[in-house]
């Protein structure tokens, strides 16, 4: 099983490629949670993710024959970039198979680091099958995204950094997909300070580790469904699972809505951009998914910041909706001069900012002398939305809340 000594041995290889990332004390999230929150900013890592650590440690260990044959791997995006950069730095030819659903930003970034990219399959597992075919066909060395002790050891250097920078930490909160990150971090943290709590967080739509722990053996999901594409893995690793079972104190899950809310708060309040997987530790903390003491020192690991801009737009809008800061309303007006102006006066009086208006006289579901109106509004929270709806209904409008 992976040990602290393995992580210590990985430090020099990792330092050749990866940065020692900042640990940022957040007054905002400390105030919101009652804990002393220090954010481990792996989104500021080279390639925008922690994955470069494990890739660097694994590729550094290649024999001359493996270096000449080249490397192949499968990844949803972050491991792909880590392997591409580490391989290029080591002078090793790299081929990466990514799911067809991988964010275009991650595909472009992987190519820019020097790897050949092939798109295959609907998710990580199907991409992995194709990568193993290439391994057999071309004799390349396969570097697993998580189920490899050298990769796990490289990821564990994050735990060493946390313990060096914040020796009095009480709890480390880690995103979990296949388990490589948390296996490495838990090994490092527990090896240095056995009393520190390690909590893993999965997306509800990809909770293979939580399911495996409940059933006592490695379980594989039929499919995954989450905005946190970096941890959208059907099954925990054979090597990572025993480490998690022995050294991780608790695994909890968060919904996509909770992930989106944490991502928006990090962006707006923390001035920090993360991807879905990077937001899950803070989402668990904000929603109280695990028990912690008032004033406890907590380190959520923000594992990456490589979010697709199209997804970011959607997540921001969903987050604003969940916070009551964006609503879409529908109502019906009499089709006569001044009817729309009167409605807008109410909205102005209630200080609702109008994004868009759709005014439709042709809808067959309304009377011939009426018009349907849909409004996209910026609001200031759930209380403001309730006041606005109450005011509109008091003025005689039949209002339907669409989102």
Short mmCIF file of C-alpha atoms in Angstrom, two decimals:
data_model
loop_
_atom_site.label_atom_id
_atom_site.label_comp_id
_atom_site.label_asym_id
_atom_site.label_seq_id
_atom_site.Cartn_x
_atom_site.Cartn_y
_atom_site.Cartn_z
CA UNK A 1 0.00 0.00 0.00
CA UNK A 2 1.10 3.57 -0.65
CA UNK A 3 3.09 5.07 2.24
CA UNK A 4 4.34 8.51 3.28
CA UNK A 5 7.85 7.59 2.12
CA UNK A 6 6.52 7.17 -1.43
CA UNK A 7 5.07 10.66 -1.33
CA UNK A 8 8.32 12.07 0.05
CA UNK A 9 10.24 10.40 -2.78
CA UNK A 10 7.89 12.03 -5.29
CA UNK A 11 8.59 15.57 -4.10
CA UNK A 12 11.72 16.20 -6.16
CA UNK A 13 10.17 14.88 -9.40
CA UNK A 14 7.03 16.92 -8.84
CA UNK A 15 8.99 20.07 -8.04
CA UNK A 16 10.65 19.87 -11.48
CA UNK A 17 7.30 20.51 -13.18
CA UNK A 18 4.67 21.65 -10.66
CA UNK A 19 4.35 24.69 -8.41
CA UNK A 20 3.98 24.79 -4.63
CA UNK A 21 0.51 26.34 -4.73
CA UNK A 22 -0.80 28.98 -2.29
CA UNK A 23 -2.89 28.32 0.81
CA UNK A 24 -5.25 31.28 1.05
CA UNK A 25 -7.15 32.13 4.24
CA UNK A 26 -10.69 33.14 3.29
CA UNK A 27 -12.40 35.58 5.65
CA UNK A 28 -15.56 35.33 3.53
CA UNK A 29 -15.99 31.56 3.77
CA UNK A 30 -14.78 31.50 7.37
CA UNK A 31 -17.56 33.94 8.23
CA UNK A 32 -20.14 31.94 6.27
CA UNK A 33 -19.27 28.59 7.85
CA UNK A 34 -17.90 29.35 11.33
CA UNK A 35 -14.72 27.45 10.47
CA UNK A 36 -11.29 28.89 9.74
CA UNK A 37 -11.19 28.19 6.01
CA UNK A 38 -7.91 28.08 4.08
CA UNK A 39 -8.28 27.36 0.36
CA UNK A 40 -5.59 25.20 -1.28
CA UNK A 41 -5.39 26.80 -4.72
CA UNK A 42 -4.52 23.96 -7.07
CA UNK A 43 -6.49 25.86 -9.72
CA UNK A 44 -3.36 28.05 -9.80
CA UNK A 45 -1.20 25.01 -10.63
CA UNK A 46 0.54 24.61 -14.00
CA UNK A 47 -2.02 23.26 -16.49
CA UNK A 48 -4.70 24.57 -14.11
CA UNK A 49 -4.98 21.35 -12.09
CA UNK A 50 -3.25 19.10 -9.55
CA UNK A 51 -3.00 16.31 -12.13
CA UNK A 52 0.40 17.43 -13.39
CA UNK A 53 1.90 16.28 -10.08
CA UNK A 54 1.06 12.61 -10.50
CA UNK A 55 1.88 12.63 -14.20
CA UNK A 56 5.31 14.14 -13.55
CA UNK A 57 6.15 11.58 -10.88
CA UNK A 58 5.07 8.63 -13.06
CA UNK A 59 6.83 9.75 -16.24
CA UNK A 60 10.04 10.57 -14.37
CA UNK A 61 10.20 6.87 -13.44
CA UNK A 62 10.10 5.65 -17.07
CA UNK A 63 12.87 3.32 -18.22
CA UNK A 64 14.77 4.22 -21.38
CA UNK A 65 12.66 1.72 -23.33
CA UNK A 66 9.43 3.28 -22.02
CA UNK A 67 10.64 6.75 -22.91
CA UNK A 68 11.42 5.64 -26.47
CA UNK A 69 8.03 3.92 -26.87
CA UNK A 70 6.07 6.95 -25.69
CA UNK A 71 3.13 7.34 -23.35
CA UNK A 72 -0.62 6.97 -23.79
CA UNK A 73 -3.40 7.85 -21.40
CA UNK A 74 -7.10 8.56 -21.13
CA UNK A 75 -8.57 11.59 -19.44
CA UNK A 76 -11.58 13.87 -19.26
CA UNK A 77 -9.14 16.77 -19.48
CA UNK A 78 -6.96 17.59 -16.50
CA UNK A 79 -4.87 14.41 -16.44
CA UNK A 80 -4.52 14.82 -20.20
CA UNK A 81 -2.92 18.22 -19.77
CA UNK A 82 -0.72 17.00 -16.94
CA UNK A 83 0.59 14.07 -18.98
CA UNK A 84 1.07 16.27 -22.04
CA UNK A 85 3.16 18.83 -20.16
CA UNK A 86 5.15 16.31 -18.12
CA UNK A 87 5.85 14.20 -21.22
CA UNK A 88 6.94 17.20 -23.28
CA UNK A 89 9.24 18.36 -20.47
CA UNK A 90 10.76 14.85 -20.33
CA UNK A 91 11.07 14.52 -24.11
CA UNK A 92 8.51 11.70 -24.31
CA UNK A 93 5.97 11.43 -27.14
CA UNK A 94 2.38 11.47 -25.78
CA UNK A 95 -0.97 10.35 -27.12
CA UNK A 96 -4.08 11.20 -25.11
CA UNK A 97 -7.59 9.81 -25.62
CA UNK A 98 -10.35 12.11 -24.38
CA UNK A 99 -14.13 11.59 -24.36
CA UNK A 100 -16.02 13.22 -27.20
CA UNK A 101 -17.82 15.22 -24.50
CA UNK A 102 -14.59 16.71 -23.12
CA UNK A 103 -14.66 20.52 -22.89
CA UNK A 104 -13.10 22.03 -26.00
CA UNK A 105 -10.91 24.26 -23.83
CA UNK A 106 -9.28 21.17 -22.28
CA UNK A 107 -8.81 19.52 -25.68
CA UNK A 108 -7.09 22.61 -27.08
CA UNK A 109 -4.92 23.01 -23.99
CA UNK A 110 -3.79 19.38 -24.15
CA UNK A 111 -2.75 19.78 -27.78
CA UNK A 112 -0.96 23.02 -26.94
CA UNK A 113 1.20 21.16 -24.39
CA UNK A 114 2.45 18.89 -27.17
CA UNK A 115 0.27 15.75 -27.07
CA UNK A 116 -1.61 14.08 -29.91
CA UNK A 117 -5.31 14.00 -28.93
CA UNK A 118 -7.87 11.45 -30.07
CA UNK A 119 -11.53 11.90 -29.14
CA UNK A 120 -13.39 8.67 -28.39
CA UNK A 121 -16.42 7.57 -26.36
CA UNK A 122 -19.02 9.29 -24.22
CA UNK A 123 -17.07 9.30 -20.96
CA UNK A 124 -13.72 8.58 -19.31
CA UNK A 125 -14.25 4.82 -19.20
CA UNK A 126 -14.87 4.48 -22.94
CA UNK A 127 -11.89 6.73 -23.65
CA UNK A 128 -9.80 4.48 -21.40
CA UNK A 129 -10.76 1.39 -23.41
CA UNK A 130 -9.50 3.06 -26.59
CA UNK A 131 -6.27 4.14 -24.85
CA UNK A 132 -5.57 0.53 -23.87
CA UNK A 133 -6.08 -0.49 -27.50
CA UNK A 134 -3.42 2.06 -28.51
CA UNK A 135 -1.18 0.75 -25.73
CA UNK A 136 -1.38 -2.74 -27.23
CA UNK A 137 -1.10 -1.61 -30.85
CA UNK A 138 1.84 0.78 -30.45
CA UNK A 139 3.65 -0.54 -27.37
CA UNK A 140 3.26 2.73 -25.48
CA UNK A 141 3.27 2.91 -21.69
CA UNK A 142 -0.15 3.58 -20.22
CA UNK A 143 -0.27 6.13 -17.40
CA UNK A 144 -3.48 5.76 -15.43
CA UNK A 145 -5.28 8.90 -14.33
CA UNK A 146 -5.56 7.69 -10.72
CA UNK A 147 -5.08 3.94 -10.18
CA UNK A 148 -1.26 3.97 -10.10
CA UNK A 149 0.85 4.29 -6.95
CA UNK A 150 3.37 6.65 -8.56
CA UNK A 151 0.50 8.90 -9.68
CA UNK A 152 -1.08 8.71 -6.23
CA UNK A 153 2.25 9.59 -4.61
CA UNK A 154 2.63 12.62 -6.87
CA UNK A 155 -0.84 13.88 -5.95
CA UNK A 156 0.02 13.31 -2.29
CA UNK A 157 2.59 16.11 -2.41
CA UNK A 158 -0.38 18.46 -1.98
CA UNK A 159 -0.86 16.99 1.49
CA UNK A 160 2.81 17.54 2.32
CA UNK A 161 2.51 21.18 1.28
CA UNK A 162 -0.62 21.69 3.38
CA UNK A 163 1.02 20.24 6.47
CA UNK A 164 4.15 22.36 5.95
CA UNK A 165 2.20 25.58 5.42
CA UNK A 166 -0.50 25.00 8.05
CA UNK A 167 0.66 22.50 10.70
CA UNK A 168 -2.39 23.14 12.92
CA UNK A 169 -4.93 22.12 10.26
CA UNK A 170 -7.84 20.09 11.64
CA UNK A 171 -9.58 18.87 8.48
CA UNK A 172 -8.63 18.52 4.82
CA UNK A 173 -11.52 18.27 2.34
CA UNK A 174 -10.76 16.60 -0.98
CA UNK A 175 -12.72 16.09 -4.23
CA UNK A 176 -13.01 12.44 -5.22
CA UNK A 177 -13.39 10.80 -8.60
CA UNK A 178 -11.35 7.64 -9.01
CA UNK A 179 -9.56 8.32 -5.75
CA UNK A 180 -5.97 9.11 -6.76
CA UNK A 181 -5.93 12.56 -5.20
CA UNK A 182 -7.52 11.64 -1.89
CA UNK A 183 -5.46 8.44 -1.58
CA UNK A 184 -2.26 10.43 -1.96
CA UNK A 185 -3.36 13.33 0.24
CA UNK A 186 -4.70 11.07 2.99
CA UNK A 187 -1.46 9.07 2.98
CA UNK A 188 0.62 12.23 3.35
CA UNK A 189 -1.60 13.95 5.90
CA UNK A 190 -2.20 10.92 8.10
CA UNK A 191 1.47 9.95 7.84
CA UNK A 192 2.51 13.36 9.17
CA UNK A 193 -0.38 14.01 11.59
CA UNK A 194 -2.64 10.99 12.21
CA UNK A 195 -5.26 13.05 14.08
CA UNK A 196 -6.07 15.31 11.11
CA UNK A 197 -9.45 14.47 9.60
CA UNK A 198 -9.64 13.75 5.85
CA UNK A 199 -13.06 14.12 4.21
CA UNK A 200 -13.75 13.12 0.62
CA UNK A 201 -16.50 14.70 -1.48
CA UNK A 202 -18.14 13.22 -4.56
CA UNK A 203 -20.83 14.50 -6.90
CA UNK A 204 -24.16 12.75 -6.35
CA UNK A 205 -24.18 11.74 -10.02
CA UNK A 206 -20.79 10.01 -9.76
CA UNK A 207 -20.67 8.54 -6.27
CA UNK A 208 -18.84 5.26 -6.87
CA UNK A 209 -16.59 5.57 -3.80
CA UNK A 210 -19.45 6.25 -1.43
CA UNK A 211 -21.29 3.26 -2.90
CA UNK A 212 -18.19 1.05 -2.67
CA UNK A 213 -17.62 1.91 1.00
CA UNK A 214 -21.25 1.13 1.84
CA UNK A 215 -21.00 -2.27 0.15
CA UNK A 216 -17.46 -3.08 1.24
CA UNK A 217 -16.01 -3.69 -2.22
CA UNK A 218 -15.24 -1.80 -5.42
CA UNK A 219 -18.45 -0.90 -7.23
CA UNK A 220 -18.81 0.46 -10.76
CA UNK A 221 -21.65 2.71 -11.83
CA UNK A 222 -23.52 2.14 -15.09
CA UNK A 223 -23.16 5.83 -15.97
CA UNK A 224 -22.26 9.19 -14.46
CA UNK A 225 -24.09 12.50 -14.67
CA UNK A 226 -22.61 15.66 -13.15
CA UNK A 227 -21.32 19.10 -14.10
CA UNK A 228 -18.10 18.15 -12.27
CA UNK A 229 -16.53 16.46 -15.29
CA UNK A 230 -13.14 16.14 -13.56
CA UNK A 231 -14.57 13.60 -11.09
CA UNK A 232 -17.12 12.01 -13.43
CA UNK A 233 -15.70 8.49 -13.07
CA UNK A 234 -17.77 5.31 -13.00
CA UNK A 235 -15.56 3.40 -10.58
CA UNK A 236 -12.97 3.86 -7.83
CA UNK A 237 -9.53 2.36 -8.49
CA UNK A 238 -8.40 -1.05 -7.28
CA UNK A 239 -5.28 0.56 -5.76
CA UNK A 240 -6.97 3.68 -4.44
CA UNK A 241 -9.91 1.98 -2.71
CA UNK A 242 -7.93 0.20 0.06
CA UNK A 243 -6.13 3.45 0.89
CA UNK A 244 -9.41 5.36 1.04
CA UNK A 245 -11.02 2.69 3.22
CA UNK A 246 -8.11 2.75 5.67
CA UNK A 247 -7.16 6.44 5.80
CA UNK A 248 -10.17 8.58 4.82
CA UNK A 249 -12.52 9.43 7.67
CA UNK A 250 -15.67 10.14 5.69
CA UNK A 251 -17.06 10.38 2.15
CA UNK A 252 -20.00 12.69 1.46
CA UNK A 253 -21.82 13.75 -1.70
CA UNK A 254 -23.09 17.07 -3.07
CA UNK A 255 -25.64 17.86 -5.77
CA UNK A 256 -24.93 19.72 -9.00
CA UNK A 257 -26.98 22.65 -7.68
CA UNK A 258 -24.76 22.80 -4.58
CA UNK A 259 -21.64 22.60 -6.75
CA UNK A 260 -22.91 25.43 -8.96
CA UNK A 261 -23.66 27.60 -5.93
CA UNK A 262 -20.16 27.07 -4.50
CA UNK A 263 -18.60 27.81 -7.88
CA UNK A 264 -20.52 31.09 -8.17
CA UNK A 265 -19.62 32.10 -4.62
CA UNK A 266 -15.94 31.36 -5.25
CA UNK A 267 -16.06 33.47 -8.37
CA UNK A 268 -17.99 36.37 -6.90
CA UNK A 269 -16.82 36.46 -3.28
CA UNK A 270 -13.46 34.70 -3.49
CA UNK A 271 -12.40 36.13 -6.89
CA UNK A 272 -11.37 32.55 -7.71
CA UNK A 273 -12.30 30.59 -10.82
CA UNK A 274 -12.62 26.82 -10.39
CA UNK A 275 -14.20 24.00 -12.35
CA UNK A 276 -16.99 21.84 -10.96
CA UNK A 277 -14.64 19.28 -9.38
CA UNK A 278 -12.69 22.08 -7.73
CA UNK A 279 -15.84 23.46 -6.11
CA UNK A 280 -17.11 20.25 -4.47
CA UNK A 281 -15.07 20.52 -1.23
CA UNK A 282 -16.37 24.01 -0.56
CA UNK A 283 -19.90 22.92 -1.54
CA UNK A 284 -19.76 20.21 1.14
CA UNK A 285 -18.50 22.69 3.72
CA UNK A 286 -21.10 25.35 2.89
CA UNK A 287 -23.98 22.86 3.05
CA UNK A 288 -22.86 21.15 6.25
CA UNK A 289 -22.50 17.71 4.68
CA UNK A 290 -20.09 16.71 7.42
CA UNK A 291 -19.80 17.76 11.05
CA UNK A 292 -17.07 20.16 12.14
CA UNK A 293 -16.44 22.24 15.25
CA UNK A 294 -16.85 26.02 15.46
CA UNK A 295 -13.49 27.61 14.70
CA UNK A 296 -12.03 24.40 13.28
CA UNK A 297 -9.24 24.93 10.73
CA UNK A 298 -10.41 23.47 7.42
CA UNK A 299 -8.59 23.22 4.08
CA UNK A 300 -10.77 22.56 1.01
CA UNK A 301 -8.58 21.57 -1.94
CA UNK A 302 -9.70 23.52 -5.02
CA UNK A 303 -8.35 20.87 -7.37
CA UNK A 304 -8.61 22.66 -10.71
CA UNK A 305 -9.78 25.67 -12.67
CA UNK A 306 -10.19 24.33 -16.21
CA UNK A 307 -13.86 25.02 -16.79
CA UNK A 308 -15.42 25.25 -20.23
CA UNK A 309 -16.76 28.75 -20.85
CA UNK A 310 -20.11 27.49 -22.14
CA UNK A 311 -20.56 25.41 -19.00
CA UNK A 312 -19.41 28.35 -16.87
CA UNK A 313 -22.15 30.51 -18.36
CA UNK A 314 -24.77 27.87 -17.58
CA UNK A 315 -23.44 27.28 -14.07
CA UNK A 316 -23.42 30.99 -13.27
CA UNK A 317 -27.02 31.36 -14.40
CA UNK A 318 -28.09 28.27 -12.43
CA UNK A 319 -26.26 29.56 -9.40
CA UNK A 320 -27.97 32.94 -9.67
CA UNK A 321 -31.35 31.25 -10.00
CA UNK A 322 -30.71 29.10 -6.92
CA UNK A 323 -29.72 32.20 -4.95
CA UNK A 324 -32.87 34.06 -6.04
CA UNK A 325 -30.86 36.57 -8.04
CA UNK A 326 -32.27 35.74 -11.46
CA UNK A 327 -35.88 34.88 -12.27
CA UNK A 328 -38.05 34.40 -15.31
CA UNK A 329 -41.70 35.40 -14.95
CA UNK A 330 -44.76 34.93 -17.14
CA UNK A 331 -47.98 36.89 -17.03
CA UNK A 332 -50.82 37.92 -19.32
CA UNK A 333 -51.79 41.55 -20.03
CA UNK A 334 -54.80 43.13 -21.66
CA UNK A 335 -53.76 44.04 -25.19
CA UNK A 336 -54.26 47.77 -24.93
CA UNK A 337 -52.01 50.85 -24.86
CA UNK A 338 -50.15 51.39 -21.57
CA UNK A 339 -50.63 47.87 -20.19
CA UNK A 340 -46.97 47.00 -20.52
CA UNK A 341 -45.88 50.38 -19.18
CA UNK A 342 -47.95 49.83 -16.06
CA UNK A 343 -46.31 46.43 -15.46
CA UNK A 344 -42.86 47.93 -15.92
CA UNK A 345 -43.66 50.67 -13.42
CA UNK A 346 -44.28 48.02 -10.76
CA UNK A 347 -40.99 46.31 -11.58
CA UNK A 348 -39.13 49.63 -11.48
CA UNK A 349 -40.74 50.53 -8.17
CA UNK A 350 -39.60 47.17 -6.74
CA UNK A 351 -36.09 47.70 -8.15
CA UNK A 352 -36.05 44.60 -10.33
CA UNK A 353 -33.57 44.97 -13.18
CA UNK A 354 -34.88 43.80 -16.56
CA UNK A 355 -32.62 41.60 -18.71
CA UNK A 356 -35.13 40.78 -21.42
CA UNK A 357 -38.83 41.04 -22.33
CA UNK A 358 -40.80 38.89 -24.74
CA UNK A 359 -44.22 40.29 -25.65
CA UNK A 360 -46.38 37.85 -27.64
CA UNK A 361 -49.87 38.58 -29.02
CA UNK A 362 -50.00 35.41 -31.14
CA UNK A 363 -50.03 32.75 -28.43
CA UNK A 364 -53.17 30.68 -28.92
CA UNK A 365 -53.31 29.86 -25.20
CA UNK A 366 -54.34 33.43 -24.32
CA UNK A 367 -57.44 35.39 -25.18
CA UNK A 368 -57.70 37.32 -28.45
CA UNK A 369 -57.60 40.62 -26.57
CA UNK A 370 -54.58 39.68 -24.43
CA UNK A 371 -50.82 39.35 -24.76
CA UNK A 372 -48.40 37.01 -23.04
CA UNK A 373 -45.33 38.59 -21.46
CA UNK A 374 -42.19 36.80 -20.29
CA UNK A 375 -39.60 38.75 -18.33
CA UNK A 376 -36.02 37.88 -17.37
CA UNK A 377 -35.19 39.81 -14.19
CA UNK A 378 -32.16 40.42 -12.03
CA UNK A 379 -33.17 40.30 -8.38
CA UNK A 380 -31.39 40.61 -5.05
CA UNK A 381 -32.21 37.32 -3.36
CA UNK A 382 -35.09 35.08 -2.34
CA UNK A 383 -36.71 37.70 -0.07
CA UNK A 384 -36.69 40.24 -2.90
CA UNK A 385 -38.29 37.70 -5.26
CA UNK A 386 -41.06 36.99 -2.75
CA UNK A 387 -41.75 40.72 -2.26
CA UNK A 388 -41.86 41.22 -6.00
CA UNK A 389 -44.30 38.35 -6.56
CA UNK A 390 -46.52 39.55 -3.71
CA UNK A 391 -46.60 43.07 -5.15
CA UNK A 392 -47.43 41.88 -8.67
CA UNK A 393 -50.24 39.65 -7.43
CA UNK A 394 -51.57 42.47 -5.25
CA UNK A 395 -51.71 44.63 -8.39
CA UNK A 396 -53.89 41.98 -10.04
CA UNK A 397 -51.33 40.14 -12.17
CA UNK A 398 -51.55 36.38 -12.50
CA UNK A 399 -47.83 35.58 -12.35
CA UNK A 400 -46.13 32.27 -13.10
CA UNK A 401 -42.53 31.77 -11.93
CA UNK A 402 -40.75 29.92 -14.75
CA UNK A 403 -37.28 29.67 -13.17
#
